[in-house]
């Protein structure tokens, strides 16, 4: 991969999709732009690996890339790359194949330390840049509104269950663990994409599924309107058990009325999503990205409501690994992390 240089190139080279934004200023060289007499003639691609195509993270980082090209015209060119999620993003970062990647807080720690599924990969290769706004991807267990046999997690015993491989399968393991169950207690487990999970539930080939996404989810809202769903309450006691054992999780209530027909409160859990960078990404690049994200918080929220709450204080919340020097520079400039040395 072409190394990032201190001066970075022009144009938005997104390999998935590009979100068009209304201009929020820009067009002139900012005071904190790289010195050296103007933009370089040869662009260097900055690669960001995030979530599935058309998902929230893909929208978010295409938007941030557009804002950065307006703020630093001629210096940055981005490839926003879809992925299967946290684990793939972490591996790509640790292997030096991308410059930035999004992942759950548990993955940041495992990848940084080279433990669990990252054993054997280089350690201390990723650093914290920013914590996403919002509650994080909230675990939601969905079944048909017409299914009278599934009303609790323990009712999943012997049932046909769907889940997406990777991070989602890990969430399923944790939900079942909280009830002293494993996937062996399920009747049949099928790995499916999100769209196929919804289709298979409607077709009756699975009885229920788990997926983690901020609530309300467009997919589940549509499913509730056209098909009818129930959300299975994970339960306060089970969630408290999870949070106590796995500190990257936090309790998330899903209020009654979030989806049509779900007229009761559901207790669930989530973990914050972090943006991380490779340790060798230039300090200046990371600084500019964090600064752009925070200073365009209102514009990001106008593009996607899940960006509501983007701010420096949220950017440092829940971090489990050291900060990238470029991110730390920004947070200290706005009065945070004054005691952190790096």
XYZ file of C-alpha atoms in Angstrom:
342
model
C 0.000 0.000 0.000
C 1.274 3.456 -0.833
C 2.569 5.118 2.327
C 0.825 8.218 3.607
C 3.006 11.296 3.248
C 2.879 14.599 5.027
C 1.160 16.163 2.030
C -1.834 14.214 0.849
C -3.771 14.292 -2.402
C -6.918 15.668 -3.950
C -10.301 14.124 -4.740
C -12.662 11.712 -3.099
C -11.843 8.219 -4.316
C -14.491 6.218 -2.469
C -14.550 2.595 -3.570
C -18.082 2.034 -2.382
C -20.360 5.046 -2.448
C -19.992 8.780 -2.071
C -22.457 10.877 -0.177
C -22.942 14.360 -1.637
C -23.141 17.137 0.914
C -24.118 20.765 0.863
C -20.999 22.887 1.153
C -20.136 24.021 4.674
C -17.478 26.474 3.727
C -14.032 25.572 2.467
C -12.267 26.323 -0.777
C -9.445 28.261 0.850
C -6.312 26.898 2.429
C -6.919 26.556 6.187
C -4.481 27.935 8.714
C -3.595 24.445 9.957
C -3.043 22.948 6.479
C 0.334 21.298 5.816
C 3.058 23.771 5.013
C 5.165 23.627 1.885
C 3.593 25.818 -0.772
C 0.257 24.217 -1.654
C -1.294 20.894 -2.449
C 0.854 18.087 -3.843
C 0.604 17.024 -7.463
C 0.290 13.313 -6.669
C -2.455 12.267 -4.270
C -2.013 9.561 -1.666
C -5.071 7.487 -0.804
C -6.226 7.347 2.810
C -8.120 4.095 3.315
C -10.884 3.784 5.905
C -12.460 0.395 6.482
C -15.910 0.593 8.049
C -19.208 -1.287 8.003
C -21.389 -2.761 5.273
C -22.130 -0.845 2.089
C -25.020 1.607 2.663
C -24.721 1.179 6.435
C -24.433 4.085 8.854
C -20.643 3.967 9.163
C -20.186 3.980 5.410
C -22.411 7.054 5.163
C -20.607 8.717 8.091
C -17.087 8.358 6.727
C -17.982 9.305 3.178
C -19.471 12.441 4.736
C -16.389 13.154 6.849
C -14.209 12.645 3.774
C -16.282 15.200 1.879
C -16.006 17.705 4.726
C -12.238 17.163 4.866
C -11.857 17.786 1.155
C -13.731 21.052 1.621
C -11.612 22.049 4.626
C -8.281 20.906 3.176
C -8.716 21.169 -0.598
C -6.025 19.351 -2.492
C -4.524 17.472 0.436
C -6.684 14.426 1.035
C -8.099 11.598 -1.040
C -10.160 8.866 0.602
C -11.139 5.299 -0.165
C -14.090 4.386 2.049
C -14.216 0.613 2.026
C -17.085 -1.658 3.037
C -16.318 -4.643 5.246
C -17.964 -7.399 7.248
C -17.399 -5.449 10.459
C -15.167 -5.007 13.498
C -12.997 -8.111 13.271
C -12.123 -7.580 9.613
C -11.431 -3.887 10.174
C -9.115 -4.666 13.081
C -7.210 -7.294 11.088
C -6.793 -4.956 8.141
C -5.378 -2.271 10.421
C -3.026 -4.598 12.265
C -1.779 -5.984 8.949
C -1.121 -2.483 7.581
C -3.662 -2.778 4.773
C -5.781 0.208 5.842
C -5.101 3.477 7.640
C -8.265 3.788 9.739
C -10.912 1.294 10.800
C -14.020 1.118 12.958
C -14.583 -1.581 15.564
C -16.192 -2.384 18.887
C -14.283 -1.509 22.041
C -13.587 -5.160 22.810
C -11.915 -5.556 19.422
C -9.712 -2.511 20.023
C -8.274 -4.117 23.144
C -7.867 -7.605 21.683
C -6.219 -6.279 18.518
C -3.928 -3.912 20.412
C -2.766 -6.704 22.706
C -2.749 -9.444 20.049
C -5.065 -11.738 22.020
C -7.993 -14.023 21.155
C -8.614 -14.050 17.403
C -5.716 -11.621 16.834
C -3.084 -13.876 18.375
C -0.011 -13.925 16.160
C -0.633 -10.506 14.618
C 1.696 -7.588 15.460
C 0.740 -5.919 18.744
C 0.285 -2.221 19.539
C -0.356 -1.436 15.867
C -3.658 0.397 16.401
C -4.486 3.477 18.478
C -7.715 5.177 19.547
C -8.923 8.113 17.472
C -12.563 8.742 18.435
C -15.578 7.065 19.999
C -18.707 7.261 17.857
C -21.765 9.119 19.064
C -24.985 7.334 19.944
C -25.582 4.293 22.097
C -23.629 2.026 19.791
C -24.921 -0.988 17.940
C -27.715 -2.257 20.187
C -28.308 -6.006 20.324
C -31.807 -6.817 19.073
C -33.356 -10.296 19.049
C -36.213 -10.379 16.555
C -38.993 -12.873 15.905
C -42.351 -12.813 14.160
C -45.230 -11.059 15.899
C -47.254 -14.220 15.159
C -44.797 -16.537 16.942
C -46.379 -17.416 20.284
C -43.607 -19.855 21.206
C -40.783 -17.328 21.602
C -41.221 -14.729 24.334
C -37.880 -14.938 26.142
C -34.262 -15.868 25.481
C -34.739 -19.299 27.044
C -37.569 -19.938 24.574
C -34.925 -20.034 21.823
C -33.955 -23.569 22.864
C -34.528 -25.912 19.943
C -35.491 -23.098 17.569
C -34.081 -22.274 14.132
C -31.951 -19.181 14.614
C -30.186 -16.818 12.230
C -27.157 -14.608 12.827
C -24.466 -12.905 10.767
C -20.983 -14.418 11.073
C -18.292 -12.543 12.974
C -19.148 -9.868 15.513
C -22.869 -10.682 15.531
C -22.170 -14.333 16.306
C -20.067 -13.143 19.234
C -22.975 -11.074 20.545
C -25.198 -14.149 20.308
C -22.679 -16.149 22.345
C -22.750 -13.448 25.029
C -26.548 -13.265 25.188
C -26.759 -17.031 25.571
C -23.914 -17.036 28.122
C -25.938 -14.679 30.319
C -28.589 -17.427 30.473
C -26.107 -20.304 30.922
C -26.827 -21.402 27.353
C -24.718 -21.964 24.239
C -25.464 -22.250 20.547
C -25.716 -26.006 21.094
C -29.039 -25.302 22.807
C -30.466 -23.868 19.598
C -32.198 -26.175 17.159
C -30.276 -24.945 14.121
C -27.963 -21.979 13.598
C -27.691 -20.376 10.155
C -25.264 -17.618 9.137
C -27.015 -15.005 6.983
C -26.611 -11.394 5.907
C -28.934 -8.793 7.424
C -31.193 -8.696 4.363
C -31.355 -12.504 4.298
C -32.166 -12.614 8.004
C -35.226 -10.450 7.374
C -36.231 -12.445 4.284
C -35.817 -15.814 5.982
C -37.885 -14.702 8.977
C -40.698 -13.700 6.636
C -40.388 -16.963 4.699
C -40.527 -18.977 7.898
C -37.167 -20.703 7.364
C -35.847 -19.277 10.647
C -37.768 -18.626 13.859
C -35.745 -15.689 15.155
C -32.498 -13.810 14.634
C -30.056 -11.469 16.343
C -28.541 -8.362 14.861
C -26.826 -5.350 16.456
C -27.612 -1.903 15.090
C -28.705 1.429 16.574
C -32.438 1.416 17.344
C -34.599 2.186 15.512
C -33.119 0.367 12.537
C -34.527 1.106 9.090
C -34.527 -2.612 8.266
C -36.491 -3.489 11.404
C -38.843 -0.537 11.012
C -39.712 -1.776 7.519
C -40.065 -5.351 8.770
C -42.366 -4.229 11.577
C -44.555 -2.287 9.132
C -44.809 -4.950 6.431
C -44.574 -8.204 8.394
C -44.910 -7.652 12.125
C -42.192 -8.356 14.688
C -41.558 -8.923 18.372
C -38.374 -7.857 20.150
C -37.260 -10.335 22.788
C -36.339 -8.689 26.084
C -32.823 -9.683 27.114
C -33.654 -8.671 30.664
C -32.063 -6.420 33.276
C -30.525 -9.239 35.327
C -28.867 -10.828 32.287
C -27.604 -7.479 30.999
C -26.195 -6.549 34.416
C -24.358 -9.883 34.448
C -22.871 -9.137 31.027
C -21.799 -5.591 31.891
C -20.151 -6.791 35.088
C -18.150 -9.457 33.253
C -17.450 -7.546 30.037
C -16.832 -3.838 30.815
C -16.977 -2.710 27.184
C -20.757 -3.215 27.280
C -23.353 -0.801 28.664
C -27.102 -1.047 29.275
C -29.387 0.269 26.530
C -33.166 0.497 26.966
C -35.283 0.233 23.813
C -38.469 2.182 24.625
C -41.961 0.966 23.821
C -43.079 2.219 20.442
C -39.625 2.134 18.847
C -41.127 -0.268 16.290
C -44.735 -0.711 15.241
C -46.398 -3.375 17.385
C -43.615 -3.418 19.988
C -45.568 -1.623 22.712
C -43.342 -2.629 25.630
C -39.897 -1.646 26.897
C -36.949 -3.920 26.127
C -33.683 -4.030 28.083
C -30.666 -4.674 25.898
C -26.992 -3.757 25.735
C -24.428 -2.348 23.349
C -20.836 -1.344 23.110
C -19.517 1.890 21.712
C -17.863 1.852 18.323
C -14.393 3.344 18.026
C -12.470 4.726 15.100
C -8.852 3.577 15.317
C -5.802 4.381 13.232
C -2.586 2.540 12.552
C 0.156 3.760 14.827
C 2.242 4.934 11.844
C -0.432 7.146 10.275
C 0.966 10.713 10.371
C -0.085 12.753 13.398
C -1.250 15.572 11.151
C -3.652 13.330 9.205
C -5.344 12.029 12.352
C -5.503 15.510 13.867
C -7.244 16.885 10.789
C -9.746 14.028 10.702
C -10.745 14.411 14.372
C -10.908 18.186 14.080
C -13.097 17.942 10.985
C -15.421 15.390 12.611
C -15.947 17.484 15.727
C -16.251 20.860 14.010
C -18.833 19.542 11.536
C -20.977 17.705 14.087
C -24.162 19.547 13.093
C -23.623 18.821 9.416
C -23.040 15.136 10.139
C -26.246 14.950 12.172
C -28.180 16.497 9.262
C -26.890 13.701 7.052
C -27.594 10.878 9.518
C -29.409 11.156 12.852
C -27.113 8.566 14.444
C -24.346 11.173 14.356
C -26.233 13.216 16.975
C -24.056 13.828 20.012
C -20.732 13.939 18.173
C -18.435 15.996 20.399
C -14.938 15.854 21.922
C -16.241 14.482 25.240
C -17.862 11.537 23.455
C -14.711 11.057 21.375
C -12.774 9.922 24.439
C -15.538 7.934 26.166
C -14.799 4.305 26.899
C -11.371 4.225 25.247
C -9.469 1.072 26.253
C -6.214 1.592 24.314
C -3.773 4.534 24.007
C -4.665 7.552 21.889
C -3.069 8.278 18.555
C -0.827 11.361 18.984
C -2.858 13.265 16.387
C -6.098 12.610 18.246
C -4.517 13.408 21.607
C -3.280 16.728 20.222
C -6.815 17.738 19.279
C -8.430 16.637 22.547
C -5.807 18.471 24.583
C -6.309 21.613 22.492
C -9.986 21.624 23.523
C -9.140 21.111 27.198
C -9.462 17.347 27.596
C -6.968 14.653 28.653
C -4.590 17.230 30.111
C -2.904 14.628 32.325
C -2.308 12.118 29.503
C 1.296 11.791 28.377
C 2.239 9.961 25.193
